Amino acid sequence: MSTQARGLNNFISDLRNAKSKEEESNRVEVELAKIRKKFNPGDAKLAADGSNPSLSSYQRKKYVWKLVYIHVLGYDVDFGHAEVLALVRSKKYNEKSVGYVALSLLLRGSDPVMGTIVSTMKKDLTTAPLVSGKKKKGAVKNDAVQCLTLCSLANISGLELIQAMHVEVQHVLVSKNSTEQVKKKSALCLLRLTRTSPNLFSGREFAPHIGQLLQDKHLGVLTSLMSLLNGLASQHATDYESLIPHVVHILSLLVMKKQCAREYLYYKTPSPWLQIKLLKFLQQYPNAVEGHDIGMGGNEHVNQLINVVSRIIFETEVSDSINKSNADHAVLFEAVNLIVAWGTTCPLEMLEGAMQILGKFISVREPNIRYLGLMTMAKLAQIEGSVEGAKKHQATVLVSLKDADISVRRRALDLLFVICDTDNAERIVDELVAHLVVADASIREEMVLKIAILAEKYATDLRWYVDTILKLISISGDYVGDSVWHRVVQIVTNHPQGDLQGYAAATLFVAVSPHRCHETTVSVAAYVLGEFGFLIAERPGMSGEEQFHVLHQHWFNVDTKTRAILISTYAKLANLYEECRPLVAPIFARSKNSSDVEVQQRCAEYASMREAFSPEAVEDLLREMPPFEDKRRSALELRLLETEGEDSAAVTKASMPSEVEQQRALQSAQMLSNSPIEEEEEMPPIDEQEDEQEDAPDYEQEDEQEDEPDEDEPGMEEEDEQEDEPDEEEEEFDDQEESQEQAPDAGGGEPPEDKKEDVVENGSANPVVVGIPKELIPAMRKAFSNLCTSPSGVLFENSLLQVGVKHEYVGAQGRISVFFGNLHSSALHHFKVKVDQPDHLRMQMQGTQDLLDDGEYDSAGCTVATKTQAKLLVLVEVTAPFDDAPSMRISFETEEGERHDYPLRLPLVATCFMEPVNLDPGAFMQRWKSLEGPDRECQEVMKVPPNSSGIDEAYMDRVSKIIVDGLKFGRCQGVDPTPWTVSGAATFRTGAQDANGNNINVGCLLRVEANPKANAFRVTTRTLHPLCSKAIKNVSLVSIKLAM
């Protein structure tokens, strides 16, 4: 052994004494060549496993140790694996120890040779320890070998090795013959294996074994076992919930009875590391105490747990010993984190006690304690009802904001962010803005971001918000990111109510007037003045020309990104004010040759705009921008999430809308300026919905029926066939059917379609009038319904005529092409089409000459030759919600003397003007609830015909496709708790404008719920306009019928 130590020591000394990296490398290369020659001599025969049998035990160990040392220094070692495996297979402990150490360092789990050593490792792992008194000299120390095997397995942890060995590791862990040392190693090894392969075994089957192990009295075993249990529970928490009573019992023994072996006492604190692990495990079950009456006969372990946590919270004392104090505080903070995890289910006195003790911690001198206190209080303050207790320490937190330690300042900033609300928002924001002047550069960007979010969330007057952001820019303009001033622009644009836009324009005009101001101020001022500068143009000294001069003085001091914004503003100013055009034109001319592509392109396009387009088109192009889409999370919140992560208390607080934000959203929704931002309540089950009344005469009666109390509803299962209830399209075609008997004509009424008689007008006989046969009405209904959700198709067809429709829509505008094909063997004469033009639609029509019958003069109509078509093009723009399709009447005469008159309807329904909106579950539920009410909700239940195949998942997939592709609704994933419900959101676009010139749009929500047992559907629509709700409901019902 001395020789071995001397040889290895000499090699290590040579490397340490090397004067350069090159000298060290040369020495390593020489040694590697020597070892390679020893392992694989050319004249010697190798063993079956590739090792050199001529090497002695001493030589093999010495050379392997050298390889391990070379590997530790960072050099590649790609040989000697056979010798390492030979040492592992040895029956001598001193050789096995070297072999397992080298195995852990030099080999990986993916190496092919690992498969040859599995059997040896299994044998070493499962061999029972020797019985005391029966040891033989030179025998293997089996418990130590088991530990070596477990350590090597944990370090290597290849997937194939894990699959081959994990069962043996579990057996060793639960075996009654395993020593405490082996149990500790096996628990930690199994933890390493489960981290590499999470679904290694079934938690429900393994949990009882852990329960047995938790009854072990050895605290070292329990500590290792809790490390394993925490790792397993973090992956599959529900599988290990049954172990909570065992964990509570152990924690109670340590805290309440102080039962602890002397070697595990740390400054008289019983095993603080085990206490921390136990508390961490309990934190994964926040509902552990929910629903239990504490102290009133609830579960015994729950009462025991409450007593333990109360003892930790209220009886932890400050010690003069730093080590004991650190251990006690570590346990205390984990207990507070457990209270945070319980949330509102925690007893109130414990919440108050935790807040009080944290208030003491944030005022101590020790920075580590203060840091933990601030961080934990920020988490505790998020619990409902706890923020008031945290607000009592606001002054102390403000002092910590000036601490010398940057990490303490960050936690103080987080806590201020969390405790801020409507009552103290202005004070906290003002304090933060004042501190921003002297704040360290490393925290300024974070402060600016959080100040901007707080000012927006709690600004009861948005003018204060604008002033606050301008202060931020003036104090720390370099730390105000684009997302901050972009958000200002969005807020100002999306809130036209009051004088916010005029105030923002005037304030920014003053802010940008000095020759020296920050570039961010110029950017936001340029945008706002370009959009809303006209609101202040009549004020003294703020004319359009003055606005141009104030902005242009910064032209040469800003970068190309800001110049691009200025160019757009100049174009809008020149469009509004004649006096600005000669000022703007030279700038555009000079900048056409700019080296920046964006500036060059904008100048070229704006300069040639008036020549390329009409004045009206230029006005439309340069009008103010529409409101921005109101997303669930603003760019500021996303930036905060990216910076701090999902677990941050500040991120959680920022994601929760404040009361002020909810009020602003409701006001915006009422103005129809954007999709409403509302909340949803839980819908009643479909089985409880009332029966629909049959043959409802009009929509008002349908609404009254839907508003009846739920207790009068007999349930969907008992309702009559829904086919008796006419929907909108069916009513329309019923009207058509009836109109065959009363079709308007120049001379008055028209006879039924199955009777023919002469009608005398102006002393001459008119041809016989033929209408639509009754047997074609069902096919017409289906064709009309199909076209409501399809871009093209046949609207009507008989032996004489085929009417085809092709239509497309963008926003509030649509283009409908109608083709009238002659299928008759002879020409159709006096062919005329009359299209109804309701007030809610602006229409422009053109078609084949003399095809249109506008009613102003007596048109003779056109002639459609056989096998040819007449064409009609309709350009339409919707101006208001509607629930009926425009009518179209076709009339013509055949050469046989028959006159045909067909009343049809164009497939122009409300869903044609929808634009899909993709919402996450939270946003959808918010919007749904605030749209409740009889004037906003429309609902109908429909039975599936008995002869259908029933409701299954394939049918629901077809329904989902219809809602997304046909009705143009965005599918809201994650909202629906079962596959039998489909939810969607869309915006109904109109061409009408409000007082500010913004297009009026209506947010629409739709839910289709199926009950496979009752074989029925319920369709519910909610919008701000009752006609929208009815129209969407009717089209949805007909489309769902078609999917059957």
PDB file of C-alpha atoms in Angstrom, residues 572-814:
ATOM      1  CA  LYS A 572     -51.688  63.136 -40.345  1.00  0.00           C
ATOM      2  CA  LEU A 573     -51.034  66.768 -39.478  1.00  0.00           C
ATOM      3  CA  ALA A 574     -50.719  67.630 -43.180  1.00  0.00           C
ATOM      4  CA  ASN A 575     -53.986  65.853 -43.858  1.00  0.00           C
ATOM      5  CA  LEU A 576     -55.828  67.842 -41.183  1.00  0.00           C
ATOM      6  CA  TYR A 577     -54.250  71.289 -41.588  1.00  0.00           C
ATOM      7  CA  GLU A 578     -53.569  72.982 -44.922  1.00  0.00           C
ATOM      8  CA  GLU A 579     -50.854  75.172 -43.365  1.00  0.00           C
ATOM      9  CA  CYS A 580     -48.812  72.068 -42.484  1.00  0.00           C
ATOM     10  CA  ARG A 581     -48.606  70.660 -46.001  1.00  0.00           C
ATOM     11  CA  PRO A 582     -45.856  73.012 -47.308  1.00  0.00           C
ATOM     12  CA  LEU A 583     -43.911  72.304 -44.099  1.00  0.00           C
ATOM     13  CA  VAL A 584     -44.165  68.547 -44.427  1.00  0.00           C
ATOM     14  CA  ALA A 585     -43.558  68.179 -48.175  1.00  0.00           C
ATOM     15  CA  PRO A 586     -39.817  69.130 -48.100  1.00  0.00           C
ATOM     16  CA  ILE A 587     -39.195  66.652 -45.265  1.00  0.00           C
ATOM     17  CA  PHE A 588     -40.759  63.841 -47.250  1.00  0.00           C
ATOM     18  CA  ALA A 589     -38.777  64.826 -50.343  1.00  0.00           C
ATOM     19  CA  ARG A 590     -35.436  64.837 -48.492  1.00  0.00           C
ATOM     20  CA  SER A 591     -36.102  61.611 -46.587  1.00  0.00           C
ATOM     21  CA  LYS A 592     -37.029  59.605 -49.692  1.00  0.00           C
ATOM     22  CA  ASN A 593     -33.316  58.895 -50.035  1.00  0.00           C
ATOM     23  CA  SER A 594     -32.758  58.042 -46.379  1.00  0.00           C
ATOM     24  CA  SER A 595     -30.403  55.181 -45.635  1.00  0.00           C
ATOM     25  CA  ASP A 596     -33.008  53.705 -43.280  1.00  0.00           C
ATOM     26  CA  VAL A 597     -35.475  51.596 -45.227  1.00  0.00           C
ATOM     27  CA  GLU A 598     -38.409  52.267 -42.872  1.00  0.00           C
ATOM     28  CA  VAL A 599     -38.030  56.049 -43.052  1.00  0.00           C
ATOM     29  CA  GLN A 600     -37.496  55.919 -46.824  1.00  0.00           C
ATOM     30  CA  GLN A 601     -40.576  53.795 -47.431  1.00  0.00           C
ATOM     31  CA  ARG A 602     -42.879  55.873 -45.223  1.00  0.00           C
ATOM     32  CA  CYS A 603     -41.832  59.130 -46.859  1.00  0.00           C
ATOM     33  CA  ALA A 604     -42.226  57.724 -50.361  1.00  0.00           C
ATOM     34  CA  GLU A 605     -45.682  56.314 -49.632  1.00  0.00           C
ATOM     35  CA  TYR A 606     -47.031  59.381 -47.822  1.00  0.00           C
ATOM     36  CA  ALA A 607     -45.662  61.724 -50.516  1.00  0.00           C
ATOM     37  CA  SER A 608     -47.381  59.847 -53.345  1.00  0.00           C
ATOM     38  CA  MET A 609     -50.580  59.036 -51.451  1.00  0.00           C
ATOM     39  CA  ARG A 610     -52.603  62.034 -52.647  1.00  0.00           C
ATOM     40  CA  GLU A 611     -51.683  61.358 -56.247  1.00  0.00           C
ATOM     41  CA  ALA A 612     -52.523  57.657 -56.078  1.00  0.00           C
ATOM     42  CA  PHE A 613     -55.824  57.829 -54.159  1.00  0.00           C
ATOM     43  CA  SER A 614     -58.908  59.979 -54.001  1.00  0.00           C
ATOM     44  CA  PRO A 615     -59.265  62.536 -51.182  1.00  0.00           C
ATOM     45  CA  GLU A 616     -61.867  60.336 -49.502  1.00  0.00           C
ATOM     46  CA  ALA A 617     -59.522  57.351 -49.558  1.00  0.00           C
ATOM     47  CA  VAL A 618     -56.702  59.448 -48.111  1.00  0.00           C
ATOM     48  CA  GLU A 619     -59.016  60.587 -45.327  1.00  0.00           C
ATOM     49  CA  ASP A 620     -59.818  56.976 -44.514  1.00  0.00           C
ATOM     50  CA  LEU A 621     -56.170  55.952 -44.576  1.00  0.00           C
ATOM     51  CA  LEU A 622     -55.066  58.748 -42.253  1.00  0.00           C
ATOM     52  CA  ARG A 623     -57.937  58.699 -39.789  1.00  0.00           C
ATOM     53  CA  GLU A 624     -57.140  57.889 -36.150  1.00  0.00           C
ATOM     54  CA  MET A 625     -56.227  54.324 -35.307  1.00  0.00           C
ATOM     55  CA  PRO A 626     -58.946  51.969 -34.004  1.00  0.00           C
ATOM     56  CA  PRO A 627     -58.847  50.771 -30.400  1.00  0.00           C
ATOM     57  CA  PHE A 628     -56.224  48.183 -29.602  1.00  0.00           C
ATOM     58  CA  GLU A 629     -57.183  44.621 -28.795  1.00  0.00           C
ATOM     59  CA  ASP A 630     -57.544  44.288 -25.035  1.00  0.00           C
ATOM     60  CA  LYS A 631     -55.512  41.196 -24.216  1.00  0.00           C
ATOM     61  CA  ARG A 632     -55.701  39.233 -20.975  1.00  0.00           C
ATOM     62  CA  ARG A 633     -52.132  40.157 -20.114  1.00  0.00           C
ATOM     63  CA  SER A 634     -50.599  43.414 -21.171  1.00  0.00           C
ATOM     64  CA  ALA A 635     -47.060  43.671 -22.499  1.00  0.00           C
ATOM     65  CA  LEU A 636     -45.983  44.996 -19.091  1.00  0.00           C
ATOM     66  CA  GLU A 637     -47.327  41.946 -17.287  1.00  0.00           C
ATOM     67  CA  LEU A 638     -45.661  39.647 -19.794  1.00  0.00           C
ATOM     68  CA  ARG A 639     -42.386  41.480 -19.290  1.00  0.00           C
ATOM     69  CA  LEU A 640     -42.749  41.064 -15.509  1.00  0.00           C
ATOM     70  CA  LEU A 641     -43.483  37.361 -15.984  1.00  0.00           C
ATOM     71  CA  GLU A 642     -40.400  36.956 -18.154  1.00  0.00           C
ATOM     72  CA  THR A 643     -38.232  38.722 -15.585  1.00  0.00           C
ATOM     73  CA  GLU A 644     -39.428  37.116 -12.341  1.00  0.00           C
ATOM     74  CA  GLY A 645     -41.103  33.837 -13.282  1.00  0.00           C
ATOM     75  CA  GLU A 646     -44.558  32.391 -12.653  1.00  0.00           C
ATOM     76  CA  ASP A 647     -43.990  31.797  -8.907  1.00  0.00           C
ATOM     77  CA  SER A 648     -43.288  35.439  -8.108  1.00  0.00           C
ATOM     78  CA  ALA A 649     -45.728  37.182  -5.765  1.00  0.00           C
ATOM     79  CA  ALA A 650     -45.581  40.280  -7.981  1.00  0.00           C
ATOM     80  CA  VAL A 651     -46.559  38.258 -11.067  1.00  0.00           C
ATOM     81  CA  THR A 652     -49.509  36.739  -9.216  1.00  0.00           C
ATOM     82  CA  LYS A 653     -50.652  40.178  -8.083  1.00  0.00           C
ATOM     83  CA  ALA A 654     -50.270  41.689 -11.570  1.00  0.00           C
ATOM     84  CA  SER A 655     -52.379  38.943 -13.153  1.00  0.00           C
ATOM     85  CA  MET A 656     -55.367  39.700 -10.881  1.00  0.00           C
ATOM     86  CA  PRO A 657     -57.544  42.528 -12.275  1.00  0.00           C
ATOM     87  CA  SER A 658     -58.273  45.286  -9.781  1.00  0.00           C
ATOM     88  CA  GLU A 659     -61.721  46.742  -9.144  1.00  0.00           C
ATOM     89  CA  VAL A 660     -60.744  49.868 -11.049  1.00  0.00           C
ATOM     90  CA  GLU A 661     -59.730  47.825 -14.089  1.00  0.00           C
ATOM     91  CA  GLN A 662     -62.974  45.880 -13.972  1.00  0.00           C
ATOM     92  CA  GLN A 663     -64.985  49.111 -13.881  1.00  0.00           C
ATOM     93  CA  ARG A 664     -63.056  50.518 -16.828  1.00  0.00           C
ATOM     94  CA  ALA A 665     -63.570  47.306 -18.778  1.00  0.00           C
ATOM     95  CA  LEU A 666     -67.299  47.386 -18.075  1.00  0.00           C
ATOM     96  CA  GLN A 667     -67.541  50.970 -19.304  1.00  0.00           C
ATOM     97  CA  SER A 668     -65.703  50.057 -22.484  1.00  0.00           C
ATOM     98  CA  ALA A 669     -67.999  47.100 -23.021  1.00  0.00           C
ATOM     99  CA  GLN A 670     -71.076  49.267 -22.614  1.00  0.00           C
ATOM    100  CA  MET A 671     -69.785  51.620 -25.283  1.00  0.00           C
ATOM    101  CA  LEU A 672     -69.416  48.693 -27.716  1.00  0.00           C
ATOM    102  CA  SER A 673     -65.932  49.886 -28.525  1.00  0.00           C
ATOM    103  CA  ASN A 674     -64.378  46.452 -28.155  1.00  0.00           C
ATOM    104  CA  SER A 675     -65.038  42.921 -27.084  1.00  0.00           C
ATOM    105  CA  PRO A 676     -66.397  43.109 -23.538  1.00  0.00           C
ATOM    106  CA  ILE A 677     -64.279  42.015 -20.628  1.00  0.00           C
ATOM    107  CA  GLU A 678     -66.585  40.207 -18.294  1.00  0.00           C
ATOM    108  CA  GLU A 679     -66.794  37.298 -15.913  1.00  0.00           C
ATOM    109  CA  GLU A 680     -68.760  34.083 -16.121  1.00  0.00           C
ATOM    110  CA  GLU A 681     -70.725  32.245 -13.517  1.00  0.00           C
ATOM    111  CA  GLU A 682     -71.189  28.511 -13.444  1.00  0.00           C
ATOM    112  CA  MET A 683     -73.974  27.456 -15.822  1.00  0.00           C
ATOM    113  CA  PRO A 684     -76.758  25.203 -14.548  1.00  0.00           C
ATOM    114  CA  PRO A 685     -76.645  21.622 -15.777  1.00  0.00           C
ATOM    115  CA  ILE A 686     -78.382  21.019 -19.023  1.00  0.00           C
ATOM    116  CA  ASP A 687     -80.838  18.604 -17.458  1.00  0.00           C
ATOM    117  CA  GLU A 688     -82.278  21.436 -15.371  1.00  0.00           C
ATOM    118  CA  GLN A 689     -83.039  23.700 -18.330  1.00  0.00           C
ATOM    119  CA  GLU A 690     -86.678  24.476 -18.982  1.00  0.00           C
ATOM    120  CA  ASP A 691     -88.669  22.983 -21.848  1.00  0.00           C
ATOM    121  CA  GLU A 692     -88.989  25.243 -24.822  1.00  0.00           C
ATOM    122  CA  GLN A 693     -92.520  26.276 -25.654  1.00  0.00           C
ATOM    123  CA  GLU A 694     -93.767  24.906 -28.941  1.00  0.00           C
ATOM    124  CA  ASP A 695     -94.609  27.110 -31.915  1.00  0.00           C
ATOM    125  CA  ALA A 696     -93.381  30.360 -30.364  1.00  0.00           C
ATOM    126  CA  PRO A 697     -95.047  33.145 -32.398  1.00  0.00           C
ATOM    127  CA  ASP A 698     -92.160  35.606 -32.074  1.00  0.00           C
ATOM    128  CA  TYR A 699     -88.792  36.184 -30.432  1.00  0.00           C
ATOM    129  CA  GLU A 700     -90.228  38.233 -27.570  1.00  0.00           C
ATOM    130  CA  GLN A 701     -92.303  35.289 -26.434  1.00  0.00           C
ATOM    131  CA  GLU A 702     -89.242  33.050 -26.644  1.00  0.00           C
ATOM    132  CA  ASP A 703     -87.350  35.375 -24.321  1.00  0.00           C
ATOM    133  CA  GLU A 704     -90.174  35.335 -21.796  1.00  0.00           C
ATOM    134  CA  GLN A 705     -90.164  31.568 -21.804  1.00  0.00           C
ATOM    135  CA  GLU A 706     -86.417  31.430 -21.249  1.00  0.00           C
ATOM    136  CA  ASP A 707     -86.620  33.741 -18.245  1.00  0.00           C
ATOM    137  CA  GLU A 708     -88.952  31.514 -16.240  1.00  0.00           C
ATOM    138  CA  PRO A 709     -87.604  30.217 -12.886  1.00  0.00           C
ATOM    139  CA  ASP A 710     -85.656  26.956 -12.922  1.00  0.00           C
ATOM    140  CA  GLU A 711     -87.909  25.275 -10.380  1.00  0.00           C
ATOM    141  CA  ASP A 712     -90.725  25.188 -12.954  1.00  0.00           C
ATOM    142  CA  GLU A 713     -88.548  23.385 -15.479  1.00  0.00           C
ATOM    143  CA  PRO A 714     -89.415  19.729 -15.921  1.00  0.00           C
ATOM    144  CA  GLY A 715     -86.005  18.877 -17.475  1.00  0.00           C
ATOM    145  CA  MET A 716     -84.786  18.229 -20.913  1.00  0.00           C
ATOM    146  CA  GLU A 717     -85.531  14.520 -20.833  1.00  0.00           C
ATOM    147  CA  GLU A 718     -89.280  15.127 -20.667  1.00  0.00           C
ATOM    148  CA  GLU A 719     -89.617  17.769 -23.343  1.00  0.00           C
ATOM    149  CA  ASP A 720     -91.393  17.254 -26.631  1.00  0.00           C
ATOM    150  CA  GLU A 721     -89.762  16.997 -29.981  1.00  0.00           C
ATOM    151  CA  GLN A 722     -87.998  20.234 -30.815  1.00  0.00           C
ATOM    152  CA  GLU A 723     -88.871  19.907 -34.444  1.00  0.00           C
ATOM    153  CA  ASP A 724     -92.177  21.608 -33.637  1.00  0.00           C
ATOM    154  CA  GLU A 725     -90.283  24.757 -32.614  1.00  0.00           C
ATOM    155  CA  PRO A 726     -89.565  26.933 -35.653  1.00  0.00           C
ATOM    156  CA  ASP A 727     -86.173  28.552 -35.800  1.00  0.00           C
ATOM    157  CA  GLU A 728     -85.451  31.650 -37.777  1.00  0.00           C
ATOM    158  CA  GLU A 729     -84.651  29.981 -41.091  1.00  0.00           C
ATOM    159  CA  GLU A 730     -87.628  27.632 -40.843  1.00  0.00           C
ATOM    160  CA  GLU A 731     -89.944  30.560 -40.171  1.00  0.00           C
ATOM    161  CA  GLU A 732     -88.540  32.324 -43.203  1.00  0.00           C
ATOM    162  CA  PHE A 733     -89.271  29.377 -45.462  1.00  0.00           C
ATOM    163  CA  ASP A 734     -92.684  28.886 -43.859  1.00  0.00           C
ATOM    164  CA  ASP A 735     -93.340  32.472 -44.894  1.00  0.00           C
ATOM    165  CA  GLN A 736     -92.175  31.574 -48.383  1.00  0.00           C
ATOM    166  CA  GLU A 737     -94.497  28.607 -48.439  1.00  0.00           C
ATOM    167  CA  GLU A 738     -97.413  30.758 -47.380  1.00  0.00           C
ATOM    168  CA  SER A 739     -96.434  33.478 -49.836  1.00  0.00           C
ATOM    169  CA  GLN A 740     -97.122  31.121 -52.739  1.00  0.00           C
ATOM    170  CA  GLU A 741    -100.758  31.706 -51.995  1.00  0.00           C
ATOM    171  CA  GLN A 742    -100.374  35.480 -51.609  1.00  0.00           C
ATOM    172  CA  ALA A 743     -97.450  36.352 -53.896  1.00  0.00           C
ATOM    173  CA  PRO A 744     -97.565  40.087 -54.765  1.00  0.00           C
ATOM    174  CA  ASP A 745     -98.149  40.913 -58.384  1.00  0.00           C
ATOM    175  CA  ALA A 746     -98.828  44.023 -60.392  1.00  0.00           C
ATOM    176  CA  GLY A 747    -102.516  43.241 -60.340  1.00  0.00           C
ATOM    177  CA  GLY A 748    -102.852  42.025 -56.770  1.00  0.00           C
ATOM    178  CA  GLY A 749    -102.927  38.513 -55.288  1.00  0.00           C
ATOM    179  CA  GLU A 750    -101.474  35.362 -56.812  1.00  0.00           C
ATOM    180  CA  PRO A 751    -103.245  32.000 -56.763  1.00  0.00           C
ATOM    181  CA  PRO A 752    -101.826  28.911 -55.088  1.00  0.00           C
ATOM    182  CA  GLU A 753     -98.998  27.203 -56.933  1.00  0.00           C
ATOM    183  CA  ASP A 754    -101.065  24.112 -57.709  1.00  0.00           C
ATOM    184  CA  LYS A 755    -103.814  26.118 -59.381  1.00  0.00           C
ATOM    185  CA  LYS A 756    -103.536  28.243 -62.491  1.00  0.00           C
ATOM    186  CA  GLU A 757    -105.858  30.975 -63.597  1.00  0.00           C
ATOM    187  CA  ASP A 758    -105.681  34.042 -65.745  1.00  0.00           C
ATOM    188  CA  VAL A 759    -105.286  37.386 -64.130  1.00  0.00           C
ATOM    189  CA  VAL A 760    -106.518  40.355 -66.053  1.00  0.00           C
ATOM    190  CA  GLU A 761    -104.595  43.600 -65.861  1.00  0.00           C
ATOM    191  CA  ASN A 762    -105.045  46.651 -68.179  1.00  0.00           C
ATOM    192  CA  GLY A 763    -107.534  44.731 -70.227  1.00  0.00           C
ATOM    193  CA  SER A 764    -105.107  41.970 -71.266  1.00  0.00           C
ATOM    194  CA  ALA A 765    -104.457  38.470 -70.018  1.00  0.00           C
ATOM    195  CA  ASN A 766    -101.292  37.781 -68.028  1.00  0.00           C
ATOM    196  CA  PRO A 767     -99.553  34.382 -68.174  1.00  0.00           C
ATOM    197  CA  VAL A 768    -100.320  31.731 -65.610  1.00  0.00           C
ATOM    198  CA  VAL A 769     -98.336  32.275 -62.342  1.00  0.00           C
ATOM    199  CA  VAL A 770     -96.360  29.350 -60.858  1.00  0.00           C
ATOM    200  CA  GLY A 771     -94.676  29.475 -57.455  1.00  0.00           C
ATOM    201  CA  ILE A 772     -92.384  27.139 -55.538  1.00  0.00           C
ATOM    202  CA  PRO A 773     -93.867  23.679 -55.027  1.00  0.00           C
ATOM    203  CA  LYS A 774     -94.296  22.624 -51.425  1.00  0.00           C
ATOM    204  CA  GLU A 775     -92.186  19.525 -51.883  1.00  0.00           C
ATOM    205  CA  LEU A 776     -89.142  21.709 -52.586  1.00  0.00           C
ATOM    206  CA  ILE A 777     -89.432  23.668 -49.319  1.00  0.00           C
ATOM    207  CA  PRO A 778     -87.430  21.152 -47.152  1.00  0.00           C
ATOM    208  CA  ALA A 779     -84.606  21.038 -49.694  1.00  0.00           C
ATOM    209  CA  MET A 780     -84.589  24.842 -49.831  1.00  0.00           C
ATOM    210  CA  ARG A 781     -84.328  25.041 -46.060  1.00  0.00           C
ATOM    211  CA  LYS A 782     -81.345  22.705 -46.043  1.00  0.00           C
ATOM    212  CA  ALA A 783     -79.677  24.565 -48.921  1.00  0.00           C
ATOM    213  CA  PHE A 784     -80.150  27.920 -47.202  1.00  0.00           C
ATOM    214  CA  SER A 785     -78.791  26.574 -43.908  1.00  0.00           C
ATOM    215  CA  ASN A 786     -75.769  25.068 -45.622  1.00  0.00           C
ATOM    216  CA  LEU A 787     -74.953  28.358 -47.309  1.00  0.00           C
ATOM    217  CA  CYS A 788     -75.101  30.208 -43.978  1.00  0.00           C
ATOM    218  CA  THR A 789     -71.888  28.401 -42.993  1.00  0.00           C
ATOM    219  CA  SER A 790     -70.396  27.574 -46.404  1.00  0.00           C
ATOM    220  CA  PRO A 791     -68.682  29.924 -48.866  1.00  0.00           C
ATOM    221  CA  SER A 792     -70.550  28.626 -51.919  1.00  0.00           C
ATOM    222  CA  GLY A 793     -73.343  26.323 -52.955  1.00  0.00           C
ATOM    223  CA  VAL A 794     -76.754  25.959 -54.585  1.00  0.00           C
ATOM    224  CA  LEU A 795     -79.525  28.021 -53.005  1.00  0.00           C
ATOM    225  CA  PHE A 796     -82.431  26.765 -55.180  1.00  0.00           C
ATOM    226  CA  GLU A 797     -82.876  24.274 -57.994  1.00  0.00           C
ATOM    227  CA  ASN A 798     -85.749  22.833 -59.994  1.00  0.00           C
ATOM    228  CA  SER A 799     -86.194  21.663 -63.576  1.00  0.00           C
ATOM    229  CA  LEU A 800     -86.093  25.238 -64.919  1.00  0.00           C
ATOM    230  CA  LEU A 801     -83.669  27.218 -62.805  1.00  0.00           C
ATOM    231  CA  GLN A 802     -80.625  26.789 -60.641  1.00  0.00           C
ATOM    232  CA  VAL A 803     -79.598  29.609 -58.261  1.00  0.00           C
ATOM    233  CA  GLY A 804     -76.002  29.421 -57.022  1.00  0.00           C
ATOM    234  CA  VAL A 805     -74.375  31.675 -54.427  1.00  0.00           C
ATOM    235  CA  LYS A 806     -70.761  32.454 -53.683  1.00  0.00           C
ATOM    236  CA  HIS A 807     -70.045  34.873 -50.837  1.00  0.00           C
ATOM    237  CA  GLU A 808     -67.042  36.118 -48.853  1.00  0.00           C
ATOM    238  CA  TYR A 809     -66.699  38.600 -45.991  1.00  0.00           C
ATOM    239  CA  VAL A 810     -64.003  40.736 -44.439  1.00  0.00           C
ATOM    240  CA  GLY A 811     -64.941  42.572 -41.261  1.00  0.00           C
ATOM    241  CA  ALA A 812     -68.217  44.443 -41.773  1.00  0.00           C
ATOM    242  CA  GLN A 813     -68.174  44.117 -45.548  1.00  0.00           C
ATOM    243  CA  GLY A 814     -69.196  41.297 -47.857  1.00  0.00           C
TER     244      GLY A 814
END
